[in-house]
């Protein structure tokens, strides 16, 4: 069994390396990713329900079938291919054929059978014929993989994932779930869809923070070649283990006063919260090995909290959980530990240290007066000068010079042209960007994302919308 598992790991690792190599080899051809999802098809062989989660054991067809466990939660969208209607989790049955769609950048635990929480499940209706296409479409409703062209008319039902009716304009730039029956045999195939569901773009769903939070307890500490590694296990019924490697760039804080933590002070049994870039490239091994950007150790006092998130102009976190009331006693710093003002906090990623909260009224966030706030993605005076002296406003969005800004932040910038595309690549360490002129789509570490405005060429300079700073920094 160990030999089989080892072979399985080697195959996966080889596949990962090959796919990365292929991606780099194809970068000059400026191929745009056509969907944010990976599709997997199979037949349900077992249905289990536990603590509000339905686990489907799914087996692929073929001579050497593969088994996958799909955990369907309240967040999972489930539709019937025939009726196009949403389905309840309890409606799953053994023998049903399904298509599971999951984020291609979702972190995976290296175990077999794989355990995945899909974003979308399509159940094939055995009685009513129906086809489903999930993917990105351009302004003319042609899928980016050039397989399907939609003829949207007044009979087509248009909805968002909350079941609310939307207009044709609301489909632009979204990942679409397209339900249809008949299609032509042309290239691309033509169809008049029965129903289209527009999925929220990644920035609308998950851009409340640039970080993923991992809380747990230290179970092992190793110090090899001046690198400190903490083995951390979550406190759950089915615990997950992660190894966090700490280097000189990791910010270490303790308690509500945000005291600096010395690496040698970590102890087995200590509770910690690690925060790491959600777009950080991950090696497919288990336990995962990650270098976090921030590590927080709760203090011994009864109340000791930290919140890492983006905040709006009213100092409300974008996940609507917490509102800040900044007082004269609140210590305000940037990531270089320089004193800043409250105006410098607006639309930044903030590390908020606080002790008590006041529960908000129904529908409103909790409120707190923080002891200390650290603003990330803080613009240096030099970078602020570059942007202030070279920008313009397009449809209400500030457009900034890509090359000047990226090179100032230490990126290598290269421009490419092909017969069909013009793009700019940015490289710095493990971070890579592909930015395509005249389209909102751009790629960051192979993750497809969207600008608010299309990059444009003006006076031989490429300008992009200002939100790219959140990722570049």
Tab-separated table of C-alpha atoms in Angstrom:
chain	number	residue	atom	x	y	z
A	1	UNK	CA	0.000	0.000	0.000
A	2	UNK	CA	2.874	2.375	0.855
A	3	UNK	CA	4.393	1.749	-2.585
A	4	UNK	CA	1.083	2.557	-4.258
A	5	UNK	CA	0.723	5.758	-2.239
A	6	UNK	CA	4.311	6.793	-3.046
A	7	UNK	CA	3.703	6.173	-6.736
A	8	UNK	CA	0.507	8.199	-6.521
A	9	UNK	CA	2.387	11.122	-4.937
A	10	UNK	CA	5.122	10.955	-7.583
A	11	UNK	CA	2.550	10.983	-10.393
A	12	UNK	CA	0.835	14.003	-8.906
A	13	UNK	CA	4.106	15.849	-8.400
A	14	UNK	CA	5.239	15.016	-11.941
A	15	UNK	CA	1.898	16.231	-13.261
A	16	UNK	CA	2.243	19.472	-11.312
A	17	UNK	CA	5.752	20.130	-12.606
A	18	UNK	CA	4.731	19.241	-16.159
A	19	UNK	CA	1.683	21.496	-16.049
A	20	UNK	CA	3.727	24.393	-14.685
A	21	UNK	CA	6.329	23.869	-17.378
A	22	UNK	CA	3.632	23.772	-20.028
A	23	UNK	CA	2.098	26.942	-18.673
A	24	UNK	CA	5.410	28.789	-18.862
A	25	UNK	CA	6.076	27.405	-22.322
A	26	UNK	CA	2.707	28.696	-23.507
A	27	UNK	CA	2.995	32.112	-21.873
A	28	UNK	CA	4.352	33.679	-25.052
A	29	UNK	CA	1.187	32.620	-26.838
A	30	UNK	CA	-0.834	34.701	-24.341
A	31	UNK	CA	-3.407	32.012	-23.632
A	32	UNK	CA	-6.166	33.273	-21.374
A	33	UNK	CA	-7.564	30.943	-18.749
A	34	UNK	CA	-11.131	30.153	-19.765
A	35	UNK	CA	-12.551	29.215	-16.367
A	36	UNK	CA	-11.734	29.399	-12.669
A	37	UNK	CA	-12.863	25.815	-12.133
A	38	UNK	CA	-11.806	22.226	-12.606
A	39	UNK	CA	-14.578	19.859	-13.689
A	40	UNK	CA	-14.781	16.276	-12.442
A	41	UNK	CA	-17.444	13.770	-13.533
A	42	UNK	CA	-18.533	10.546	-11.862
A	43	UNK	CA	-21.270	8.441	-10.304
A	44	UNK	CA	-22.328	8.640	-6.652
A	45	UNK	CA	-21.658	5.333	-4.894
A	46	UNK	CA	-22.348	6.468	-1.316
A	47	UNK	CA	-24.126	9.357	0.448
A	48	UNK	CA	-23.365	10.275	4.077
A	49	UNK	CA	-24.674	13.189	6.148
A	50	UNK	CA	-22.823	14.530	9.199
A	51	UNK	CA	-23.105	17.878	10.996
A	52	UNK	CA	-24.814	19.666	8.122
A	53	UNK	CA	-22.360	18.392	5.499
A	54	UNK	CA	-23.253	15.755	2.923
A	55	UNK	CA	-20.276	13.676	1.792
A	56	UNK	CA	-20.559	12.066	-1.627
A	57	UNK	CA	-18.337	9.162	-2.570
A	58	UNK	CA	-17.969	9.534	-6.339
A	59	UNK	CA	-16.361	7.078	-8.718
A	60	UNK	CA	-15.292	7.830	-12.287
A	61	UNK	CA	-16.204	5.619	-15.221
A	62	UNK	CA	-13.511	3.610	-16.944
A	63	UNK	CA	-11.307	0.566	-16.536
A	64	UNK	CA	-9.328	2.153	-13.669
A	65	UNK	CA	-11.917	4.251	-11.801
A	66	UNK	CA	-10.805	6.992	-9.423
A	67	UNK	CA	-12.596	7.692	-6.133
A	68	UNK	CA	-13.159	11.186	-4.704
A	69	UNK	CA	-14.973	12.373	-1.580
A	70	UNK	CA	-16.985	15.572	-2.194
A	71	UNK	CA	-18.110	17.515	0.881
A	72	UNK	CA	-21.299	19.419	0.001
A	73	UNK	CA	-22.056	22.251	2.456
A	74	UNK	CA	-24.596	25.069	2.608
A	75	UNK	CA	-22.170	27.142	0.528
A	76	UNK	CA	-22.176	24.624	-2.351
A	77	UNK	CA	-24.404	25.459	-5.315
A	78	UNK	CA	-26.370	22.411	-6.494
A	79	UNK	CA	-28.432	22.371	-9.704
A	80	UNK	CA	-30.311	19.796	-11.765
A	81	UNK	CA	-29.236	19.711	-15.415
A	82	UNK	CA	-32.758	18.936	-16.606
A	83	UNK	CA	-34.975	21.269	-14.579
A	84	UNK	CA	-32.217	23.926	-14.151
A	85	UNK	CA	-33.536	24.360	-10.590
A	86	UNK	CA	-31.513	24.413	-7.391
A	87	UNK	CA	-31.515	21.150	-5.431
A	88	UNK	CA	-31.393	20.381	-1.723
A	89	UNK	CA	-28.465	18.423	-0.322
A	90	UNK	CA	-30.846	15.718	0.887
A	91	UNK	CA	-31.844	15.005	-2.732
A	92	UNK	CA	-28.581	13.235	-3.567
A	93	UNK	CA	-29.011	9.537	-4.310
A	94	UNK	CA	-26.734	6.614	-4.999
A	95	UNK	CA	-26.340	6.015	-8.753
A	96	UNK	CA	-26.721	9.678	-9.793
A	97	UNK	CA	-24.183	11.025	-12.258
A	98	UNK	CA	-22.749	14.399	-11.270
A	99	UNK	CA	-20.316	17.036	-12.443
A	100	UNK	CA	-18.387	18.667	-9.592
A	101	UNK	CA	-16.700	22.021	-10.148
A	102	UNK	CA	-14.054	23.280	-7.724
A	103	UNK	CA	-11.706	26.257	-7.717
A	104	UNK	CA	-8.531	25.291	-9.564
A	105	UNK	CA	-6.489	27.209	-6.971
A	106	UNK	CA	-8.139	25.540	-3.965
A	107	UNK	CA	-5.521	24.186	-1.534
A	108	UNK	CA	-5.564	20.366	-1.625
A	109	UNK	CA	-4.544	17.963	1.121
A	110	UNK	CA	-2.251	15.266	-0.274
A	111	UNK	CA	-4.314	12.190	0.567
A	112	UNK	CA	-6.085	9.505	-1.447
A	113	UNK	CA	-8.983	9.376	-2.019
A	114	UNK	CA	-8.981	13.154	-2.500
A	115	UNK	CA	-11.366	15.155	-0.290
A	116	UNK	CA	-12.759	18.276	-1.978
A	117	UNK	CA	-15.393	20.885	-1.147
A	118	UNK	CA	-16.738	21.878	-4.583
A	119	UNK	CA	-18.234	25.284	-5.321
A	120	UNK	CA	-20.795	23.804	-7.738
A	121	UNK	CA	-22.407	20.408	-8.341
A	122	UNK	CA	-24.541	19.622	-11.391
A	123	UNK	CA	-26.769	16.550	-11.027
A	124	UNK	CA	-27.649	14.939	-14.368
A	125	UNK	CA	-31.385	14.418	-14.628
A	126	UNK	CA	-32.088	10.855	-15.804
A	127	UNK	CA	-35.566	11.799	-17.109
A	128	UNK	CA	-35.074	15.233	-18.687
A	129	UNK	CA	-32.229	15.936	-21.104
A	130	UNK	CA	-30.129	18.988	-20.388
A	131	UNK	CA	-26.565	20.184	-20.945
A	132	UNK	CA	-24.547	22.565	-18.784
A	133	UNK	CA	-21.550	24.740	-19.659
A	134	UNK	CA	-19.511	26.497	-16.971
A	135	UNK	CA	-16.989	29.063	-18.133
A	136	UNK	CA	-16.018	32.615	-18.977
A	137	UNK	CA	-17.682	34.395	-21.912
A	138	UNK	CA	-16.698	37.540	-23.817
A	139	UNK	CA	-18.862	40.577	-24.669
A	140	UNK	CA	-20.446	38.673	-27.587
A	141	UNK	CA	-21.343	35.732	-25.295
A	142	UNK	CA	-18.743	33.462	-26.850
A	143	UNK	CA	-16.997	31.170	-24.367
A	144	UNK	CA	-13.280	31.925	-24.018
A	145	UNK	CA	-12.483	28.318	-24.999
A	146	UNK	CA	-14.369	28.989	-28.288
A	147	UNK	CA	-16.687	26.007	-27.756
A	148	UNK	CA	-20.077	27.681	-27.310
A	149	UNK	CA	-21.774	30.879	-28.473
A	150	UNK	CA	-24.947	32.008	-26.704
A	151	UNK	CA	-27.963	33.546	-28.430
A	152	UNK	CA	-29.558	35.209	-25.410
A	153	UNK	CA	-33.167	36.274	-25.999
A	154	UNK	CA	-36.188	37.352	-23.945
A	155	UNK	CA	-37.025	33.719	-23.114
A	156	UNK	CA	-33.652	33.109	-21.445
A	157	UNK	CA	-33.887	33.164	-17.652
A	158	UNK	CA	-31.093	35.297	-16.188
A	159	UNK	CA	-30.260	34.955	-12.484
A	160	UNK	CA	-27.459	35.427	-9.985
A	161	UNK	CA	-26.501	32.733	-7.467
A	162	UNK	CA	-29.056	34.107	-4.983
A	163	UNK	CA	-31.868	33.376	-7.459
A	164	UNK	CA	-32.454	37.075	-8.172
A	165	UNK	CA	-33.312	38.208	-11.702
A	166	UNK	CA	-30.561	40.144	-13.469
A	167	UNK	CA	-30.077	41.943	-16.797
A	168	UNK	CA	-27.885	40.996	-19.764
A	169	UNK	CA	-25.369	43.634	-18.704
A	170	UNK	CA	-24.894	41.809	-15.405
A	171	UNK	CA	-23.433	38.790	-17.237
A	172	UNK	CA	-20.355	40.682	-18.392
A	173	UNK	CA	-17.096	39.526	-16.840
A	174	UNK	CA	-18.753	36.776	-14.803
A	175	UNK	CA	-18.231	33.026	-14.719
A	176	UNK	CA	-21.506	31.676	-16.160
A	177	UNK	CA	-23.493	28.483	-15.555
A	178	UNK	CA	-25.317	27.958	-18.852
A	179	UNK	CA	-28.234	25.494	-19.127
A	180	UNK	CA	-29.270	24.479	-22.655
A	181	UNK	CA	-30.626	21.564	-24.686
A	182	UNK	CA	-29.979	21.836	-28.424
A	183	UNK	CA	-26.826	23.229	-30.035
A	184	UNK	CA	-25.507	23.400	-33.590
A	185	UNK	CA	-22.460	21.412	-34.714
A	186	UNK	CA	-20.615	24.536	-35.809
A	187	UNK	CA	-17.400	25.866	-34.252
A	188	UNK	CA	-18.246	27.356	-31.889
A	189	UNK	CA	-21.570	25.628	-31.345
A	190	UNK	CA	-24.580	27.940	-31.243
A	191	UNK	CA	-27.361	27.624	-28.672
A	192	UNK	CA	-30.289	29.549	-27.245
A	193	UNK	CA	-29.852	28.871	-23.515
A	194	UNK	CA	-32.799	28.111	-21.255
A	195	UNK	CA	-31.188	29.652	-18.198
A	196	UNK	CA	-27.962	31.443	-17.257
A	197	UNK	CA	-26.694	31.845	-13.701
A	198	UNK	CA	-24.004	34.496	-13.241
A	199	UNK	CA	-21.511	33.556	-10.569
A	200	UNK	CA	-19.820	36.299	-8.567
A	201	UNK	CA	-16.303	37.061	-9.707
A	202	UNK	CA	-13.456	36.163	-7.305
A	203	UNK	CA	-12.908	39.775	-6.253
A	204	UNK	CA	-16.595	40.143	-5.336
A	205	UNK	CA	-16.627	36.975	-3.249
A	206	UNK	CA	-13.305	36.662	-1.539
A	207	UNK	CA	-11.534	40.021	-1.711
A	208	UNK	CA	-12.337	40.997	1.878
A	209	UNK	CA	-8.739	40.085	2.677
A	210	UNK	CA	-5.544	39.090	0.900
A	211	UNK	CA	-4.881	36.469	3.566
A	212	UNK	CA	-6.032	33.039	4.709
A	213	UNK	CA	-6.235	32.511	8.474
A	214	UNK	CA	-5.033	29.246	10.038
A	215	UNK	CA	-5.567	28.901	13.822
A	216	UNK	CA	-4.147	25.985	15.788
A	217	UNK	CA	-1.866	24.654	18.512
A	218	UNK	CA	1.905	24.177	18.235
A	219	UNK	CA	2.709	20.455	18.567
A	220	UNK	CA	6.349	20.461	17.443
A	221	UNK	CA	9.188	22.972	17.052
A	222	UNK	CA	12.256	22.378	14.891
A	223	UNK	CA	15.221	24.656	14.241
A	224	UNK	CA	17.314	23.580	11.269
A	225	UNK	CA	19.849	25.748	9.450
A	226	UNK	CA	18.621	28.897	11.191
A	227	UNK	CA	15.051	28.237	10.008
A	228	UNK	CA	12.426	27.831	12.689
A	229	UNK	CA	9.504	25.552	11.791
A	230	UNK	CA	6.304	25.218	13.808
A	231	UNK	CA	4.039	22.180	13.359
A	232	UNK	CA	0.522	23.461	14.013
A	233	UNK	CA	-2.648	21.348	14.367
A	234	UNK	CA	-6.207	22.727	14.261
A	235	UNK	CA	-8.607	22.095	17.145
A	236	UNK	CA	-11.288	20.205	15.222
A	237	UNK	CA	-12.936	16.780	15.182
A	238	UNK	CA	-10.846	16.039	12.075
A	239	UNK	CA	-7.684	18.125	12.712
A	240	UNK	CA	-5.487	19.465	9.912
A	241	UNK	CA	-1.719	19.753	10.316
A	242	UNK	CA	0.396	22.483	8.727
A	243	UNK	CA	4.105	23.269	9.094
A	244	UNK	CA	4.844	27.006	9.228
A	245	UNK	CA	8.425	28.007	8.418
A	246	UNK	CA	9.421	31.368	9.877
A	247	UNK	CA	11.945	33.597	8.143
A	248	UNK	CA	13.058	37.169	8.808
A	249	UNK	CA	10.126	38.614	6.821
A	250	UNK	CA	7.371	37.067	8.969
A	251	UNK	CA	5.703	39.618	11.261
A	252	UNK	CA	5.344	38.182	14.767
A	253	UNK	CA	2.903	39.760	17.232
A	254	UNK	CA	1.613	38.909	20.698
A	255	UNK	CA	-1.470	40.043	22.628
A	256	UNK	CA	-3.643	43.111	22.232
A	257	UNK	CA	-0.626	45.397	22.607
A	258	UNK	CA	0.956	43.831	19.517
A	259	UNK	CA	4.230	43.156	21.257
A	260	UNK	CA	7.006	41.732	19.097
A	261	UNK	CA	7.535	38.011	19.602
A	262	UNK	CA	10.994	36.474	19.683
A	263	UNK	CA	11.260	33.240	17.732
A	264	UNK	CA	12.880	31.406	20.631
A	265	UNK	CA	9.858	32.158	22.846
A	266	UNK	CA	7.512	29.745	21.027
A	267	UNK	CA	6.423	26.751	23.086
A	268	UNK	CA	4.685	23.446	22.436
A	269	UNK	CA	1.026	23.744	23.385
A	270	UNK	CA	0.856	27.450	22.485
A	271	UNK	CA	-2.136	28.630	20.445
A	272	UNK	CA	-1.308	30.716	17.377
A	273	UNK	CA	-3.021	32.263	14.362
A	274	UNK	CA	-1.048	32.220	11.112
A	275	UNK	CA	-1.994	34.391	8.125
A	276	UNK	CA	-0.621	33.711	4.649
A	277	UNK	CA	-1.186	35.165	1.182
A	278	UNK	CA	-4.167	33.404	-0.385
A	279	UNK	CA	-2.402	33.495	-3.777
A	280	UNK	CA	0.833	31.983	-2.466
A	281	UNK	CA	1.965	29.014	-4.642
A	282	UNK	CA	1.595	25.718	-2.743
A	283	UNK	CA	3.522	22.475	-3.153
A	284	UNK	CA	1.234	19.422	-3.215
A	285	UNK	CA	2.452	17.686	-0.077
A	286	UNK	CA	0.871	16.860	3.263
A	287	UNK	CA	1.326	18.326	5.788
A	288	UNK	CA	1.426	21.612	3.879
A	289	UNK	CA	4.590	23.679	4.397
A	290	UNK	CA	3.954	27.423	4.321
A	291	UNK	CA	5.877	30.589	5.139
A	292	UNK	CA	3.219	32.936	6.553
A	293	UNK	CA	3.229	36.718	6.282
A	294	UNK	CA	1.886	37.210	9.811
A	295	UNK	CA	1.784	35.109	12.964
A	296	UNK	CA	-0.190	36.144	16.037
A	297	UNK	CA	0.097	34.692	19.556
A	298	UNK	CA	-2.922	35.507	21.773
A	299	UNK	CA	-1.891	37.004	25.105
A	300	UNK	CA	-2.557	35.474	28.499
A	301	UNK	CA	-5.190	38.117	29.239
A	302	UNK	CA	-8.823	37.027	28.980
A	303	UNK	CA	-9.594	39.101	25.897
A	304	UNK	CA	-6.976	39.279	23.166
A	305	UNK	CA	-8.055	39.478	19.536
A	306	UNK	CA	-6.671	40.318	16.127
A	307	UNK	CA	-8.554	41.006	12.895
A	308	UNK	CA	-6.845	41.005	9.487
A	309	UNK	CA	-9.039	42.398	6.728
A	310	UNK	CA	-9.657	45.241	4.312
A	311	UNK	CA	-11.695	48.200	5.589
A	312	UNK	CA	-13.740	50.834	3.768
A	313	UNK	CA	-13.893	54.609	4.313
A	314	UNK	CA	-16.240	54.163	7.289
A	315	UNK	CA	-13.723	51.808	8.935
A	316	UNK	CA	-16.047	48.830	8.394
A	317	UNK	CA	-14.353	45.562	7.403
A	318	UNK	CA	-15.401	44.398	3.935
A	319	UNK	CA	-16.750	41.168	5.442
A	320	UNK	CA	-19.112	43.396	7.512
A	321	UNK	CA	-17.989	41.833	10.800
A	322	UNK	CA	-16.212	44.719	12.568
A	323	UNK	CA	-16.319	48.527	12.653
A	324	UNK	CA	-13.445	50.538	14.118
A	325	UNK	CA	-13.714	53.658	16.236
A	326	UNK	CA	-10.253	55.216	16.175
A	327	UNK	CA	-9.404	57.143	19.341
A	328	UNK	CA	-6.423	59.280	20.366
A	329	UNK	CA	-5.114	56.270	22.299
A	330	UNK	CA	-5.151	54.009	19.223
A	331	UNK	CA	-1.616	53.446	17.958
A	332	UNK	CA	-1.478	53.700	14.153
A	333	UNK	CA	1.486	52.288	12.221
A	334	UNK	CA	2.343	51.186	8.690
A	335	UNK	CA	4.133	47.926	7.849
A	336	UNK	CA	7.490	49.702	8.296
A	337	UNK	CA	6.441	50.624	11.873
A	338	UNK	CA	6.192	54.315	10.969
A	339	UNK	CA	3.511	56.454	12.627
A	340	UNK	CA	0.593	57.236	10.285
A	341	UNK	CA	-2.772	59.024	10.483
A	342	UNK	CA	-6.322	57.705	10.302
A	343	UNK	CA	-6.594	58.899	6.688
A	344	UNK	CA	-3.797	56.476	5.798
A	345	UNK	CA	-5.963	53.512	6.887
A	346	UNK	CA	-8.651	53.954	4.235
A	347	UNK	CA	-8.988	51.051	1.778
A	348	UNK	CA	-5.935	49.291	3.210
A	349	UNK	CA	-5.467	45.779	4.546
A	350	UNK	CA	-5.345	46.307	8.319
A	351	UNK	CA	-4.048	44.275	11.245
A	352	UNK	CA	-6.334	45.333	14.089
A	353	UNK	CA	-5.494	44.533	17.723
A	354	UNK	CA	-8.352	44.897	20.201
A	355	UNK	CA	-9.686	43.577	23.504
A	356	UNK	CA	-13.450	44.152	23.728
A	357	UNK	CA	-16.284	44.740	21.277
A	358	UNK	CA	-19.758	46.200	21.444
A	359	UNK	CA	-22.302	44.009	19.695
A	360	UNK	CA	-23.895	45.805	16.776
A	361	UNK	CA	-27.616	45.988	16.167
A	362	UNK	CA	-29.201	43.393	13.880
A	363	UNK	CA	-27.548	43.533	10.473
A	364	UNK	CA	-24.751	45.822	11.678
A	365	UNK	CA	-21.139	44.880	12.494
A	366	UNK	CA	-19.688	44.695	16.000
A	367	UNK	CA	-17.826	47.824	17.112
A	368	UNK	CA	-14.485	48.229	18.836
A	369	UNK	CA	-11.953	50.885	19.757
A	370	UNK	CA	-8.680	49.163	18.784
A	371	UNK	CA	-5.498	49.440	20.802
A	372	UNK	CA	-3.298	49.288	17.707
A	373	UNK	CA	-3.762	49.200	13.934
A	374	UNK	CA	-1.061	48.261	11.421
A	375	UNK	CA	-1.786	49.252	7.790
A	376	UNK	CA	-0.458	46.932	5.113
A	377	UNK	CA	-0.035	47.834	1.424
A	378	UNK	CA	1.022	51.274	2.582
A	379	UNK	CA	2.269	53.494	-0.242
A	380	UNK	CA	5.767	54.859	0.285
A	381	UNK	CA	6.262	58.592	-0.432
A	382	UNK	CA	8.254	57.699	-3.583
A	383	UNK	CA	5.527	55.431	-4.951
A	384	UNK	CA	2.833	57.933	-4.017
A	385	UNK	CA	4.808	60.591	-5.950
A	386	UNK	CA	4.993	58.346	-9.048
A	387	UNK	CA	1.226	57.798	-9.050
A	388	UNK	CA	0.272	61.394	-8.243
A	389	UNK	CA	2.348	62.673	-11.172
A	390	UNK	CA	1.356	60.048	-13.743
A	391	UNK	CA	-2.241	58.857	-13.747
A	392	UNK	CA	-5.657	59.570	-15.237
A	393	UNK	CA	-9.257	58.701	-14.415
A	394	UNK	CA	-11.192	56.295	-16.649
A	395	UNK	CA	-14.876	55.677	-15.846
A	396	UNK	CA	-14.245	56.727	-12.267
A	397	UNK	CA	-11.193	54.434	-11.847
A	398	UNK	CA	-7.648	55.721	-11.329
A	399	UNK	CA	-5.320	54.294	-14.003
A	400	UNK	CA	-1.628	54.080	-13.041
A	401	UNK	CA	1.564	53.412	-15.103
A	402	UNK	CA	2.235	49.677	-14.908
A	403	UNK	CA	5.973	49.582	-15.681
A	404	UNK	CA	6.946	52.497	-13.396
A	405	UNK	CA	4.993	51.119	-10.445
A	406	UNK	CA	6.022	47.473	-10.906
A	407	UNK	CA	9.742	48.254	-11.341
A	408	UNK	CA	9.640	50.526	-8.296
A	409	UNK	CA	8.330	47.545	-6.300
A	410	UNK	CA	11.120	45.291	-7.575
A	411	UNK	CA	9.363	43.418	-10.404
A	412	UNK	CA	10.995	42.456	-13.692
A	413	UNK	CA	8.783	43.789	-16.485
A	414	UNK	CA	8.659	42.355	-20.022
A	415	UNK	CA	6.345	43.056	-22.948
A	416	UNK	CA	5.260	40.523	-25.578
A	417	UNK	CA	3.255	40.713	-28.775
A	418	UNK	CA	1.678	37.931	-30.812
A	419	UNK	CA	-0.652	37.919	-33.778
A	420	UNK	CA	-3.663	37.887	-31.442
A	421	UNK	CA	-2.553	39.336	-28.102
A	422	UNK	CA	-0.365	41.963	-26.491
A	423	UNK	CA	0.658	41.332	-22.927
A	424	UNK	CA	2.991	42.428	-20.146
A	425	UNK	CA	4.536	39.978	-17.686
A	426	UNK	CA	5.729	40.830	-14.180
A	427	UNK	CA	8.095	38.536	-12.270
A	428	UNK	CA	9.352	38.770	-8.691
A	429	UNK	CA	10.313	35.712	-6.659
A	430	UNK	CA	7.363	33.297	-6.726
A	431	UNK	CA	4.949	35.970	-7.976
A	432	UNK	CA	4.080	36.186	-11.667
A	433	UNK	CA	1.547	38.264	-13.588
A	434	UNK	CA	0.250	38.172	-17.153
A	435	UNK	CA	-1.607	41.354	-18.077
A	436	UNK	CA	-3.425	41.504	-21.390
A	437	UNK	CA	-4.090	44.820	-23.061
A	438	UNK	CA	-7.692	45.692	-23.989
A	439	UNK	CA	-9.226	43.057	-21.689
A	440	UNK	CA	-10.097	43.108	-17.975
A	441	UNK	CA	-8.752	39.580	-17.538
A	442	UNK	CA	-5.306	39.140	-15.987
A	443	UNK	CA	-3.465	36.193	-14.478
A	444	UNK	CA	-1.750	36.190	-11.086
A	445	UNK	CA	0.122	32.968	-10.248
A	446	UNK	CA	-2.185	31.199	-12.763
A	447	UNK	CA	-5.289	32.528	-10.984
A	448	UNK	CA	-7.661	34.325	-13.344
A	449	UNK	CA	-8.767	37.726	-12.018
A	450	UNK	CA	-10.443	40.860	-13.357
A	451	UNK	CA	-9.509	44.536	-13.385
A	452	UNK	CA	-12.161	47.179	-12.803
A	453	UNK	CA	-11.091	48.698	-16.136
A	454	UNK	CA	-9.272	47.320	-19.165
A	455	UNK	CA	-5.530	48.152	-19.356
A	456	UNK	CA	-4.901	50.787	-22.015
A	457	UNK	CA	-1.915	52.075	-23.987
A	458	UNK	CA	-1.455	55.829	-23.737
A	459	UNK	CA	1.617	57.711	-24.949
A	460	UNK	CA	3.433	54.366	-25.366
A	461	UNK	CA	2.761	53.523	-21.690
A	462	UNK	CA	0.482	50.750	-20.391
A	463	UNK	CA	-1.881	51.909	-17.639
A	464	UNK	CA	-3.847	49.600	-15.331
A	465	UNK	CA	-6.474	50.210	-12.652
A	466	UNK	CA	-5.127	51.081	-9.221
A	467	UNK	CA	-6.400	47.977	-7.380
A	468	UNK	CA	-3.408	45.998	-8.716
A	469	UNK	CA	-1.415	47.637	-5.887
A	470	UNK	CA	-3.222	45.362	-3.398
A	471	UNK	CA	-1.526	42.371	-5.017
A	472	UNK	CA	1.792	43.881	-6.106
A	473	UNK	CA	2.562	44.918	-2.515
